[in-house]
Short mmCIF file of C-alpha atoms in Angstrom, two decimals:
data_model
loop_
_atom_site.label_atom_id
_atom_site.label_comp_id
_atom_site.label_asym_id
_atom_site.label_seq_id
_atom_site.Cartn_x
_atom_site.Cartn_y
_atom_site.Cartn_z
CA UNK T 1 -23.44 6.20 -33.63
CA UNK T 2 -21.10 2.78 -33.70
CA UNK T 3 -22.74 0.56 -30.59
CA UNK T 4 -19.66 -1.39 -29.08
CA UNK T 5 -22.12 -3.51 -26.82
CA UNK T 6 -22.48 -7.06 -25.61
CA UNK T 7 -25.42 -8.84 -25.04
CA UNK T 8 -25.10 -8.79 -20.92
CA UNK T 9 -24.91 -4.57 -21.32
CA UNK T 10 -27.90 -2.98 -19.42
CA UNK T 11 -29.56 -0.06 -22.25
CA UNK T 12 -27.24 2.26 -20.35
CA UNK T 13 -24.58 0.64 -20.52
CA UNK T 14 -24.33 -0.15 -23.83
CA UNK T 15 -24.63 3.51 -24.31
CA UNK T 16 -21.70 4.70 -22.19
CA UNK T 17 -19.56 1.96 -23.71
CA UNK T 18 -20.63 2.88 -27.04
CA UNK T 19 -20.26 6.75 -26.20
CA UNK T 20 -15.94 5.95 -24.98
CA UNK T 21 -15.34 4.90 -27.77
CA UNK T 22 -17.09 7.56 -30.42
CA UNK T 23 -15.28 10.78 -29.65
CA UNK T 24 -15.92 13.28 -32.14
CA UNK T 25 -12.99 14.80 -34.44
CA UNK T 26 -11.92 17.71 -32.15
CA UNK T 27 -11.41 15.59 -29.44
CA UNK T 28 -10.20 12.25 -31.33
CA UNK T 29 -6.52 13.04 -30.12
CA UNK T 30 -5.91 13.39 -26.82
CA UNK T 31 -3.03 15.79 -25.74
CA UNK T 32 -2.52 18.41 -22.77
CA UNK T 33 -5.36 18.89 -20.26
CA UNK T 34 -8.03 19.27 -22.41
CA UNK T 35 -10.49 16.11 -23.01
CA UNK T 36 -10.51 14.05 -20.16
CA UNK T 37 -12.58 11.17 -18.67
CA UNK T 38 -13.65 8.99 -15.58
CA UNK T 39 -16.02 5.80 -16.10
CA UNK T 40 -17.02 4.16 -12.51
CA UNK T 41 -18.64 0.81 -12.88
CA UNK T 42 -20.64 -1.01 -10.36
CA UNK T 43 -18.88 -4.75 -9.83
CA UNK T 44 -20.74 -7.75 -7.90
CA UNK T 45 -18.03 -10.08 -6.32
CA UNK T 46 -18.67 -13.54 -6.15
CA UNK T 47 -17.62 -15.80 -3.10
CA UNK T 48 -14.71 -16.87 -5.65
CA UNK T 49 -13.70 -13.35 -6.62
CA UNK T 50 -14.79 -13.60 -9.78
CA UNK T 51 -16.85 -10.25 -10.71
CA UNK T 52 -20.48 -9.45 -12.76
CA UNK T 53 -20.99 -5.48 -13.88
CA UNK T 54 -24.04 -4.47 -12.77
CA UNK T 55 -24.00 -0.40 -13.45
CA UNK T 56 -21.91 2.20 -14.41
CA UNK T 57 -21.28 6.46 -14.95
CA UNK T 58 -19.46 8.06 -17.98
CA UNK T 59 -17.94 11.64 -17.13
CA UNK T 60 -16.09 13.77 -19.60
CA UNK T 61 -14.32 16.74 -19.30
CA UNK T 62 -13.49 19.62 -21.54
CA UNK T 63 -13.23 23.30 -22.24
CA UNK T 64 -16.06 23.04 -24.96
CA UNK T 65 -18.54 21.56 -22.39
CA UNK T 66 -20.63 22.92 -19.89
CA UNK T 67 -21.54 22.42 -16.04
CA UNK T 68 -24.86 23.46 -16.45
CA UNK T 69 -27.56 20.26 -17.79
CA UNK T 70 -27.99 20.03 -20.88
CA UNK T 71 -28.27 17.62 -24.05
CA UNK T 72 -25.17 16.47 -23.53
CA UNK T 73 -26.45 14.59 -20.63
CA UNK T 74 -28.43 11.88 -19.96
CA UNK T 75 -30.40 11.16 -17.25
CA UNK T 76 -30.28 7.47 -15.29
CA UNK T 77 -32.93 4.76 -15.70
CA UNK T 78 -33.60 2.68 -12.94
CA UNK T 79 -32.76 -1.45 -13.05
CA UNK T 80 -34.52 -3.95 -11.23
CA UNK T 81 -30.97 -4.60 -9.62
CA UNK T 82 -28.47 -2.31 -8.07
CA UNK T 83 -28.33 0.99 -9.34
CA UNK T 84 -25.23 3.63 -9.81
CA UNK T 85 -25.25 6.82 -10.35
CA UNK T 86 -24.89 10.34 -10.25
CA UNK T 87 -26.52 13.13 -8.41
CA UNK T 88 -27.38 16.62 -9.38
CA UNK T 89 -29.76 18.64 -7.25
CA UNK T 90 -32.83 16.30 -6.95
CA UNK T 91 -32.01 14.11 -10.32
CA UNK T 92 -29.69 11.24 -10.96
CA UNK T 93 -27.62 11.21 -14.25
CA UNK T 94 -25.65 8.41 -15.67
CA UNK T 95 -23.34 10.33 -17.90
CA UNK T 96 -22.22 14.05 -17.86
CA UNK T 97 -20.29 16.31 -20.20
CA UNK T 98 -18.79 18.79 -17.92
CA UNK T 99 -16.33 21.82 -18.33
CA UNK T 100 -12.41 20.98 -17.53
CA UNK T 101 -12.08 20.74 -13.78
CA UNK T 102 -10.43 24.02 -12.82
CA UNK T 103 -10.90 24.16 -9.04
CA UNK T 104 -12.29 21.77 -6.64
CA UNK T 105 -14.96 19.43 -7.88
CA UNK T 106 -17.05 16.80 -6.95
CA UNK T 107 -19.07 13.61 -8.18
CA UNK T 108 -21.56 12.84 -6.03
CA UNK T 109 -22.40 9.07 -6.62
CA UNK T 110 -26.08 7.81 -5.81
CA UNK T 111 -26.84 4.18 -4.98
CA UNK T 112 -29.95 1.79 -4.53
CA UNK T 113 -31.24 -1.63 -4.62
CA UNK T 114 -27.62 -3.14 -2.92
CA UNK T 115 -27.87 -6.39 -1.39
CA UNK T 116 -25.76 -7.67 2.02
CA UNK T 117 -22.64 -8.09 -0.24
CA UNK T 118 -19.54 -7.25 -1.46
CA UNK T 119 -19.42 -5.24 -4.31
CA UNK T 120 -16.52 -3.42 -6.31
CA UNK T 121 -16.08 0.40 -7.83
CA UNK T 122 -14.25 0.49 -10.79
CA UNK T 123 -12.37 3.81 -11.67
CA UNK T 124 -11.11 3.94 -15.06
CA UNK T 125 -9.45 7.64 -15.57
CA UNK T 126 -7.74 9.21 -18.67
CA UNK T 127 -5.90 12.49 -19.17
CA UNK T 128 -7.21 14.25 -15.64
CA UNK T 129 -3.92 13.90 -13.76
CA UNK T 130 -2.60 17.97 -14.90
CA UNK T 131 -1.13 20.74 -12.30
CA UNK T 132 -0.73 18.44 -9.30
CA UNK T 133 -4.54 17.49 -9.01
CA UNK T 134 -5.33 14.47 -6.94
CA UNK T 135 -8.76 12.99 -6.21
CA UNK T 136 -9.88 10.66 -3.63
CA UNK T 137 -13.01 8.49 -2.84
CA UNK T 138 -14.60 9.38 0.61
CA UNK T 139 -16.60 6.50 2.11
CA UNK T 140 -19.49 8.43 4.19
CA UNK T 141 -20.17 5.53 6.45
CA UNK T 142 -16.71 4.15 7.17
CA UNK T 143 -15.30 8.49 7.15
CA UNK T 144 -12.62 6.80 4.92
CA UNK T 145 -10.65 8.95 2.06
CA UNK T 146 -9.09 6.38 -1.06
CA UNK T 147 -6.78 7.33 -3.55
CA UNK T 148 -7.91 7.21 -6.86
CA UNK T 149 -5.92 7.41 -9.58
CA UNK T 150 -6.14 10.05 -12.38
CA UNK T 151 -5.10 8.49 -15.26
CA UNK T 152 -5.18 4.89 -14.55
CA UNK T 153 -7.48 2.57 -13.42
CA UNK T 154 -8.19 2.02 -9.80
CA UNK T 155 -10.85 -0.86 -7.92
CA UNK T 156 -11.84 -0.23 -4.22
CA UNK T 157 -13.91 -3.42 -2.76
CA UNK T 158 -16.74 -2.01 -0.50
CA UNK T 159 -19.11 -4.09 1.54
CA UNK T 160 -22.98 -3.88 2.10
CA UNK T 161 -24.02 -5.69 5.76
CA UNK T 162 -26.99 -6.18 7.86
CA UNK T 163 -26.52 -2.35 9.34
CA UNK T 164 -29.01 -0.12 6.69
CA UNK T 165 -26.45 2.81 6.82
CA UNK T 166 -24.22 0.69 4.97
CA UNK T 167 -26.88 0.88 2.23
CA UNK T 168 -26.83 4.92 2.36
CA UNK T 169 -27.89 6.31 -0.97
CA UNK T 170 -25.14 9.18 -0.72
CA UNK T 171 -22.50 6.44 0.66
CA UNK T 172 -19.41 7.37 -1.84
CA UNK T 173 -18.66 10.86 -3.20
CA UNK T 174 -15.45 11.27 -5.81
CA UNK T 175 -13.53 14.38 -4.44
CA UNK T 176 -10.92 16.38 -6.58
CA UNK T 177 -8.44 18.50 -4.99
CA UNK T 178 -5.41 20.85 -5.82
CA UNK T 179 -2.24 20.92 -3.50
CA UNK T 180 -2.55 23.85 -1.11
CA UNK T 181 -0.07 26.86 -2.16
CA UNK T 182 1.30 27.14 1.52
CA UNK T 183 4.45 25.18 1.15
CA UNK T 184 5.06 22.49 3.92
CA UNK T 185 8.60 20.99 4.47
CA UNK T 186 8.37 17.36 3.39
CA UNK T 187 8.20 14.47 6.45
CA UNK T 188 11.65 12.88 7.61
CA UNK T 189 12.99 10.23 10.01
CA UNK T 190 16.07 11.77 11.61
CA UNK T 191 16.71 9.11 13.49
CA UNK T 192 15.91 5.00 13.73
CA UNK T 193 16.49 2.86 16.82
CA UNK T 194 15.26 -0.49 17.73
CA UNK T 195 15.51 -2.37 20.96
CA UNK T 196 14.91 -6.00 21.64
CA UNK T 197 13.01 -6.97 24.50
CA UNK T 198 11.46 -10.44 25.77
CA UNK T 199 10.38 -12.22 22.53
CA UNK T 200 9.72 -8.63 21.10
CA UNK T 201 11.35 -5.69 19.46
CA UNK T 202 10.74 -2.20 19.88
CA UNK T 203 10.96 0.36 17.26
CA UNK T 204 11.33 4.16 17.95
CA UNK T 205 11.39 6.70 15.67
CA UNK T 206 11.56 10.63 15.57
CA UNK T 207 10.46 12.71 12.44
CA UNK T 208 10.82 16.73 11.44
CA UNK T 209 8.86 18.43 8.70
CA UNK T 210 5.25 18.39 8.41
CA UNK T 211 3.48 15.02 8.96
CA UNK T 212 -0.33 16.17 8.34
CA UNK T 213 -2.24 12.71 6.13
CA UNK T 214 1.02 10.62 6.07
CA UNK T 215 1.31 7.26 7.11
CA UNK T 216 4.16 5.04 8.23
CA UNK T 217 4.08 1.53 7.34
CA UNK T 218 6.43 -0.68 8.83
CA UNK T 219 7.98 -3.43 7.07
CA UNK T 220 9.60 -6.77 8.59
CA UNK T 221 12.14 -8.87 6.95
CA UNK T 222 13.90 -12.29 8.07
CA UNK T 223 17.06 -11.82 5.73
CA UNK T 224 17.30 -8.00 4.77
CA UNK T 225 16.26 -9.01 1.48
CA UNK T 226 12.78 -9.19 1.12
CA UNK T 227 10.65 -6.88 2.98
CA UNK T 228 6.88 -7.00 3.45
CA UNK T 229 4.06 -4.93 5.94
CA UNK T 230 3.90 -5.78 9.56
CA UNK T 231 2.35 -3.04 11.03
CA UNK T 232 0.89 0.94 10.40
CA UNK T 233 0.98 4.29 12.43
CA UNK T 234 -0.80 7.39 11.49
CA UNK T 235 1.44 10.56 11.56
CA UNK T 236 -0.03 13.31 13.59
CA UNK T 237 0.98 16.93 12.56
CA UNK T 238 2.00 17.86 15.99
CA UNK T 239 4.21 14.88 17.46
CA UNK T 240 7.44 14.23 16.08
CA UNK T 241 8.20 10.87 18.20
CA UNK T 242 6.66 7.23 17.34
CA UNK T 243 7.10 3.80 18.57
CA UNK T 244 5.75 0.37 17.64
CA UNK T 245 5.88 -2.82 18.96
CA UNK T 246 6.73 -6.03 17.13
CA UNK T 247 5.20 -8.94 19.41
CA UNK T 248 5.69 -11.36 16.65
CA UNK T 249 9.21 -11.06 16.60
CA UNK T 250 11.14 -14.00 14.93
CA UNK T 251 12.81 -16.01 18.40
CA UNK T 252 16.65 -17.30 17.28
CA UNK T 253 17.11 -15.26 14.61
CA UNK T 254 17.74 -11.42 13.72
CA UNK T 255 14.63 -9.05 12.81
CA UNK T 256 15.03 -6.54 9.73
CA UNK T 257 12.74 -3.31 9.99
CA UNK T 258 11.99 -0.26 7.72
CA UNK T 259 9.40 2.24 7.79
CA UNK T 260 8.16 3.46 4.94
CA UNK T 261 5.86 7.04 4.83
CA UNK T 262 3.37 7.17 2.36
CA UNK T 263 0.73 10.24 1.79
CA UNK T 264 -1.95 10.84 0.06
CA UNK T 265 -0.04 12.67 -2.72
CA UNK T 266 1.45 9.43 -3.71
CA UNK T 267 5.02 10.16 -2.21
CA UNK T 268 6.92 7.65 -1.05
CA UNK T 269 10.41 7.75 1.54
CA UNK T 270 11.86 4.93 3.14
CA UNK T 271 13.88 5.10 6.20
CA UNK T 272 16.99 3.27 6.72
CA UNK T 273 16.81 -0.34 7.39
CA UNK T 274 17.44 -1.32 11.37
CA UNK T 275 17.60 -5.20 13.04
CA UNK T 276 18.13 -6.49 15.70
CA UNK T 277 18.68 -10.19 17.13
CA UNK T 278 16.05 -11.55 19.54
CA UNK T 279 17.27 -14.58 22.05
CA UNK T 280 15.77 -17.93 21.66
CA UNK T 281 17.83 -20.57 23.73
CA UNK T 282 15.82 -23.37 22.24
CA UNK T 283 17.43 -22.31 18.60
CA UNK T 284 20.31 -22.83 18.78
CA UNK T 285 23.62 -21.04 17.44
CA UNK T 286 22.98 -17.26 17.47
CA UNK T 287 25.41 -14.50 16.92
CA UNK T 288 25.77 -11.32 19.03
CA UNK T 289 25.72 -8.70 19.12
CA UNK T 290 24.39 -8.19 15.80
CA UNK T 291 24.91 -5.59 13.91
CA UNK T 292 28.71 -6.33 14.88
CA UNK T 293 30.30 -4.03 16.60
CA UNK T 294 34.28 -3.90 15.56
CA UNK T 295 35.67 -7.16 13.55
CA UNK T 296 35.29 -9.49 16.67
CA UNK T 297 31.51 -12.26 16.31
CA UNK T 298 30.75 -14.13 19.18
CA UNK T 299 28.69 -17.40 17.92
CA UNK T 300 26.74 -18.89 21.40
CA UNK T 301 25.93 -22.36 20.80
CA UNK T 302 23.11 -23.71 23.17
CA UNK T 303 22.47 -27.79 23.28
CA UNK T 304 23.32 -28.55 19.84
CA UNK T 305 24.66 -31.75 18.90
CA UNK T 306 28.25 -32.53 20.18
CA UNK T 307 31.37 -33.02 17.58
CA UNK T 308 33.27 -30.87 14.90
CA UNK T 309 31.79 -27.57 13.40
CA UNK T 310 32.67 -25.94 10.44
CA UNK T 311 31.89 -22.03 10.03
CA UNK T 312 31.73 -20.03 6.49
CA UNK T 313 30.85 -16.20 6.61
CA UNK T 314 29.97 -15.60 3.18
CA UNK T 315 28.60 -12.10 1.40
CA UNK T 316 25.43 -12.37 -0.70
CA UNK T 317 26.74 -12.90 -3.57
CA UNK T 318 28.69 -15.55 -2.10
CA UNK T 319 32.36 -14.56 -1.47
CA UNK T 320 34.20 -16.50 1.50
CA UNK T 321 35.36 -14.02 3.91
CA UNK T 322 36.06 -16.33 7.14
CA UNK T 323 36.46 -20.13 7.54
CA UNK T 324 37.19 -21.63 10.75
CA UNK T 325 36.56 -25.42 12.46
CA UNK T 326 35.83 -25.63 16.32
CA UNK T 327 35.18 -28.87 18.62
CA UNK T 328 31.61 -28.60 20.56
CA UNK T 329 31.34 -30.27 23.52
CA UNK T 330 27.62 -30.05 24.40
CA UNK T 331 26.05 -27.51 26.88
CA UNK T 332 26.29 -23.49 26.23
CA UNK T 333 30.23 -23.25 24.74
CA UNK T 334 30.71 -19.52 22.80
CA UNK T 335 32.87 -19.57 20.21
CA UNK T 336 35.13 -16.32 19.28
CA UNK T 337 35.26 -15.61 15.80
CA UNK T 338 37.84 -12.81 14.37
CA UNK T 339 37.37 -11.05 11.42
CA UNK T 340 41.25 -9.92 9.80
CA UNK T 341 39.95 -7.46 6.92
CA UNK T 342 37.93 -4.24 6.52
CA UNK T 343 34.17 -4.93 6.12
CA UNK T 344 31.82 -3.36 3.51
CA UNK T 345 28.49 -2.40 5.56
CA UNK T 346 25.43 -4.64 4.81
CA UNK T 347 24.46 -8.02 5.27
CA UNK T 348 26.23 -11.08 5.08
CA UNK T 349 25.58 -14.65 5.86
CA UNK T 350 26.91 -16.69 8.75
CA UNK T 351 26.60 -20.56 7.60
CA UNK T 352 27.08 -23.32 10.17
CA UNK T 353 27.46 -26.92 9.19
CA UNK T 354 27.73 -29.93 12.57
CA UNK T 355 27.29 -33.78 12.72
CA UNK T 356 24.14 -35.74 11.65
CA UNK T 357 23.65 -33.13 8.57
CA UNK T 358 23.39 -30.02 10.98
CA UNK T 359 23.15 -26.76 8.69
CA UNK T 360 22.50 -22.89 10.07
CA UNK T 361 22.37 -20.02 8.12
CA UNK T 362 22.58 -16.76 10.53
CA UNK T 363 22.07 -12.92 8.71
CA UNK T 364 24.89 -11.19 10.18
CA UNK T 365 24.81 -7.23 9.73
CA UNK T 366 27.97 -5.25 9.82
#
């Protein structure tokens, strides 16, 4: 057999590393569901992220294999560090030539030896993702499911702390699964409101279809443009209305929000995007109401700088739709703007330029 070790390897290591990458002929090309594999290693990671391997499994999968043990597999030997592996009936093995998964299975992973840190478990999959199969890592102490995927390679960061069940020998167990045959109808928003309230925004939501594992993460954006996480809600199969509160809401300016539902099948829907403008009067020109309603923009300026003001409503890609020059006189003065031509919906930007090198840009949604 061809060794493709390094000198750091563990004895066991070296062999699973040596066994990847020595398939025999029948199984040299890989093609429909019939040889497949997962490797799990065992990470460290250091207070700089960086990462040490300290153990690791080899499964493989195929229709000339079979469950029961036999030479095929080889049975773990202990380190004087932390140990990984896997359990069957009252012996741990570190690799395991098993039949093609044709139902649900499971890998039940064994630990020992951790230390109060943070480790890292390293899934590295090939050819296992056939028929709709998923499989997910369940976390015993924190009753937490993780996606993993099947033919890819995914890392889930787990910590070991001062409480022993942390430490629990039978911590992590890899659980495949088939898609029930009941059909469900898939989750949808139906409808999206928001409502600004006192230096917040409120977002309500109702869904229909079936909403059993899915999540909805909510997404924030300043400009309509670049959207990132702000908060989560779990669906729950039997409600159908949601709301969530935004108490960082950006004061002055208008709030972009989105809700995305994920599940742990890997689908993903977005809903449509809603904003709405919360009141600062320390910040200055705002716009209201926004979204416009009609061609008519009402710009409220609040203490700003007195003298001449120039105003440019611009699209995104920056197309001058409206130009107009206004006197300010100080104090709160609102300023009528009229838009004379159909508008495209979407976003668009509202720039305001004043004395002493005054600039504004407001997102204006029509």
């Amino acid at each position: 057999m061809k060794r493709f070790c390094t000198p750091l390897m563990t004895g066991f290591l070296c062999l699973i590393s040596s066994l990847v990458h020595s398939q025999t002929p029948q199984h040299s090309q890989i093609a429909g569901e019939g040889f497949g594999q997962m490797r799990t290693n065992l990470y460290i990671v250091s207070p700089d992220k960086s990462t040490t391997l300290m153990d690791g499994t080899l499964t493989q999968y195929d229709s000339t294999f079979s469950n029961e043990i036999d030479v095929k597999d080889a049975r773990k030997m202990s380190n004087f560090s932390e140990n990984w592996g896997m359990q069957r009936n009252s012996t741990v093995y570190v690799i395991e030539r098993r039949h093609t998964i044709t139902d649900k299975d499971s890998i039940f992973f064994k630990m020992w030896n951790m230390r109060v840190i943070t480790y890292q478990i390293e899934f590295i999959a090939l050819n296992l993702n056939f028929n709709g199969r998923n499989a997910v890592l369940f976390d015993k102490y924190l009753q937490k499911e993780t996606p993993v995927l099947l033919n890819d390679t995914t890392r889930i960061p787990f910590s070991v702390t001062a409480d022993a069940q942390s430490k629990m020998a039978d911590r992590f167990t890899l659980i495949y699964s088939f898609p029930e045959v009941i059909k469900t109808p898939p989750l949808d928003i139906v409808q999206t409101k928001i409502e600004a309230q006192h230096k917040s925004a409120s977002l309500n939501w109702i869904t229909e279809g079936y909403s059993e594992k899915a999540i909805f993460n909510i997404e924030k954006s300043t400009d309509g443009i670049d959207f990132r996480q702000a908060g989560q809600v779990v669906a729950d199969s039997g409600r159908h209305q949601y709301e969530w509160r935004d108490e960082q809401a950006k004061q002055g300016k208008t709030n972009f929000y989105r809700i995305k539902i994920s599940s742990l099948k890997d689908s993903v829907q977005y809903g449509e995007v809603v904003s709405s403008y919360i009141d600062h009067v320390t910040e200055g020109g705002s716009v209201f109401p926004n979204p416009v309603k009609g061609n008519h923009i009402k710009l409220n300026m609040v203490d700003e700088p007195e003298g001449r003001y120039t105003i440019n409503l611009n699209s995104l890609f920056g197309l001058k739709l409206l130009s107009k020059s206004f006197e300010y006189r100080g104090g709160k003065q609102v300023e009528q703007l009229q838009i004379n031509r159909s508008m495209i919906k979407g976003i668009y930007h509202l720039h305001i330029a004043g004395p002493n090198g005054y600039k504004k840009v407001i997102p204006v949604v029509f």
